[in-house]
Each structure stands twice: as structure tokens, then as C-alpha cells.
Coordinates of C-alpha atoms in Angstrom, one line a residue:
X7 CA -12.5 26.5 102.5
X8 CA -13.7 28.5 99.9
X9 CA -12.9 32.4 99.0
X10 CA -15.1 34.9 100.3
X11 CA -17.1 36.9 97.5
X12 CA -14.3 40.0 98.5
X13 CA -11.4 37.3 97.9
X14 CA -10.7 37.8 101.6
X15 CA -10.9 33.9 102.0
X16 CA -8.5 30.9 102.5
X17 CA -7.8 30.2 99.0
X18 CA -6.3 33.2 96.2
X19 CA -9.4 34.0 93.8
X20 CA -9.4 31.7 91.0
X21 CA -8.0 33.8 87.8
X22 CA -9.2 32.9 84.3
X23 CA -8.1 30.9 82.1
X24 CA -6.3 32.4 79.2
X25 CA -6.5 31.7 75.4
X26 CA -3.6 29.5 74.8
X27 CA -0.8 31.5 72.3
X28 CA 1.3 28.6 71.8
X29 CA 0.6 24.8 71.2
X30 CA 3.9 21.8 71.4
X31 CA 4.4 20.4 67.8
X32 CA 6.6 17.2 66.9
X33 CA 9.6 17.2 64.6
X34 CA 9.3 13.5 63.4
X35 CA 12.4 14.3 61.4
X36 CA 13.9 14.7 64.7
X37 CA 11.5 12.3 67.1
X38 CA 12.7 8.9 68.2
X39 CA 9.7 7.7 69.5
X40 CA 11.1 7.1 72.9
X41 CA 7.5 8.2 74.6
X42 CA 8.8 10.0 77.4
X43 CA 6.4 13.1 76.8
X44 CA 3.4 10.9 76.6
X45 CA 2.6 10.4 80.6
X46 CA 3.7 14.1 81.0
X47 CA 1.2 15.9 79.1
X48 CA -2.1 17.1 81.9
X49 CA -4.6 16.7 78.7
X50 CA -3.6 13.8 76.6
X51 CA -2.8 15.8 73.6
X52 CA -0.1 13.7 72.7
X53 CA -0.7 10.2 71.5
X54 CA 0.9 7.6 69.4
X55 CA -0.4 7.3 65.8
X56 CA 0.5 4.3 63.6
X57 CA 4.6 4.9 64.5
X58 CA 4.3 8.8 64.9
X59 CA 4.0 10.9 67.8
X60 CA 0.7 13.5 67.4
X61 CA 0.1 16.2 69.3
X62 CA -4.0 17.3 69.2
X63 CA -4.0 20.6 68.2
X64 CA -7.2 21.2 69.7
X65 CA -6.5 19.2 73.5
X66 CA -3.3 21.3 73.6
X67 CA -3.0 23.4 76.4
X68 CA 0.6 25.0 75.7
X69 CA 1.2 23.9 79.5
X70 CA 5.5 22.8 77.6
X71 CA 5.7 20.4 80.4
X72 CA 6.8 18.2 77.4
X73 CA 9.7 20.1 75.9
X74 CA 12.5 20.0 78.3
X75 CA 12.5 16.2 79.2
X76 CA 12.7 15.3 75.9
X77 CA 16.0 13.8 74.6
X78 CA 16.1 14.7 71.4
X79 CA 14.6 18.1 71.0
X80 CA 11.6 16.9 68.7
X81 CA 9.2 19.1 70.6
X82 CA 8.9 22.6 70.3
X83 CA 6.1 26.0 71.0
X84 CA 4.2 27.7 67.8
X85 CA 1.5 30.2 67.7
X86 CA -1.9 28.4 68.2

């Protein structure tokens, strides 16, 4: 069921989306390659290149749903 036009409806109004302030970057000093945080990030922005973990700047959604489950700490917030 959809929202009324009031947001009176079922579902909470839909809010919009905010400009990202913060994208993951990888430490490859620090990155063991493991892969953990590759089938945890919603957009794909992290994929293995040659031996290196990259994260797409520009798929990035700053969503951190890969920095706590890694092992080694590799993966951390900047400013976009």
C-alpha cells in the first residue's frame, strides 16, 4: 500500500536521499585480502583488482556496512 499524498498512509513518506559525506577506503598496507567485505557491500563498490582490494569512489554509498566485519582494520570512512 502506498502513502497517501498527506503521508497519512501505510508506509512512512519516503525521505531523500542524502549527498554521501563519507566514502570506505582500503589500507592495502594493512589489507589481507581475505574478501570478507566484498558480498557485504549493497552497491558493488568494492571489487578485486589484480591482487588489491578497490573501492569505486564513485559506486560508494558510505552505507560502512564493511568496516566492522573486517579482521584487520583495512577499511576505514573519509570525506567524499
Amino acid at each position: 500500500m502506498l502513502d497517501a499524498p498527506d503521508g497519512d498512509g501505510y508506509r512512512s513518506r519516503m525521505r531523500p536521499a542524502h549527498a554521501r559525506s563519507e566514502i570506505a577506503v582500503v589500507d592495502l598496507s594493512v589489507c589481507d585480502r581475505c574478501g570478507l567485505c566484498l558480498p557485504l557491500c549493497p552497491p558493488e563498490a568494492i571489487h578485486l583488482q589484480l591482487a588489491d582490494l578497490v573501492v569505486d569512489r564513485a559506486a560508494c554509498t558510505g552505507c560502512r556496512k564493511c568496516i566492522a566485519p573486517c579482521p584487520v582494520g583495512a577499511l576505514t570512512m573519509v570525506a567524499a
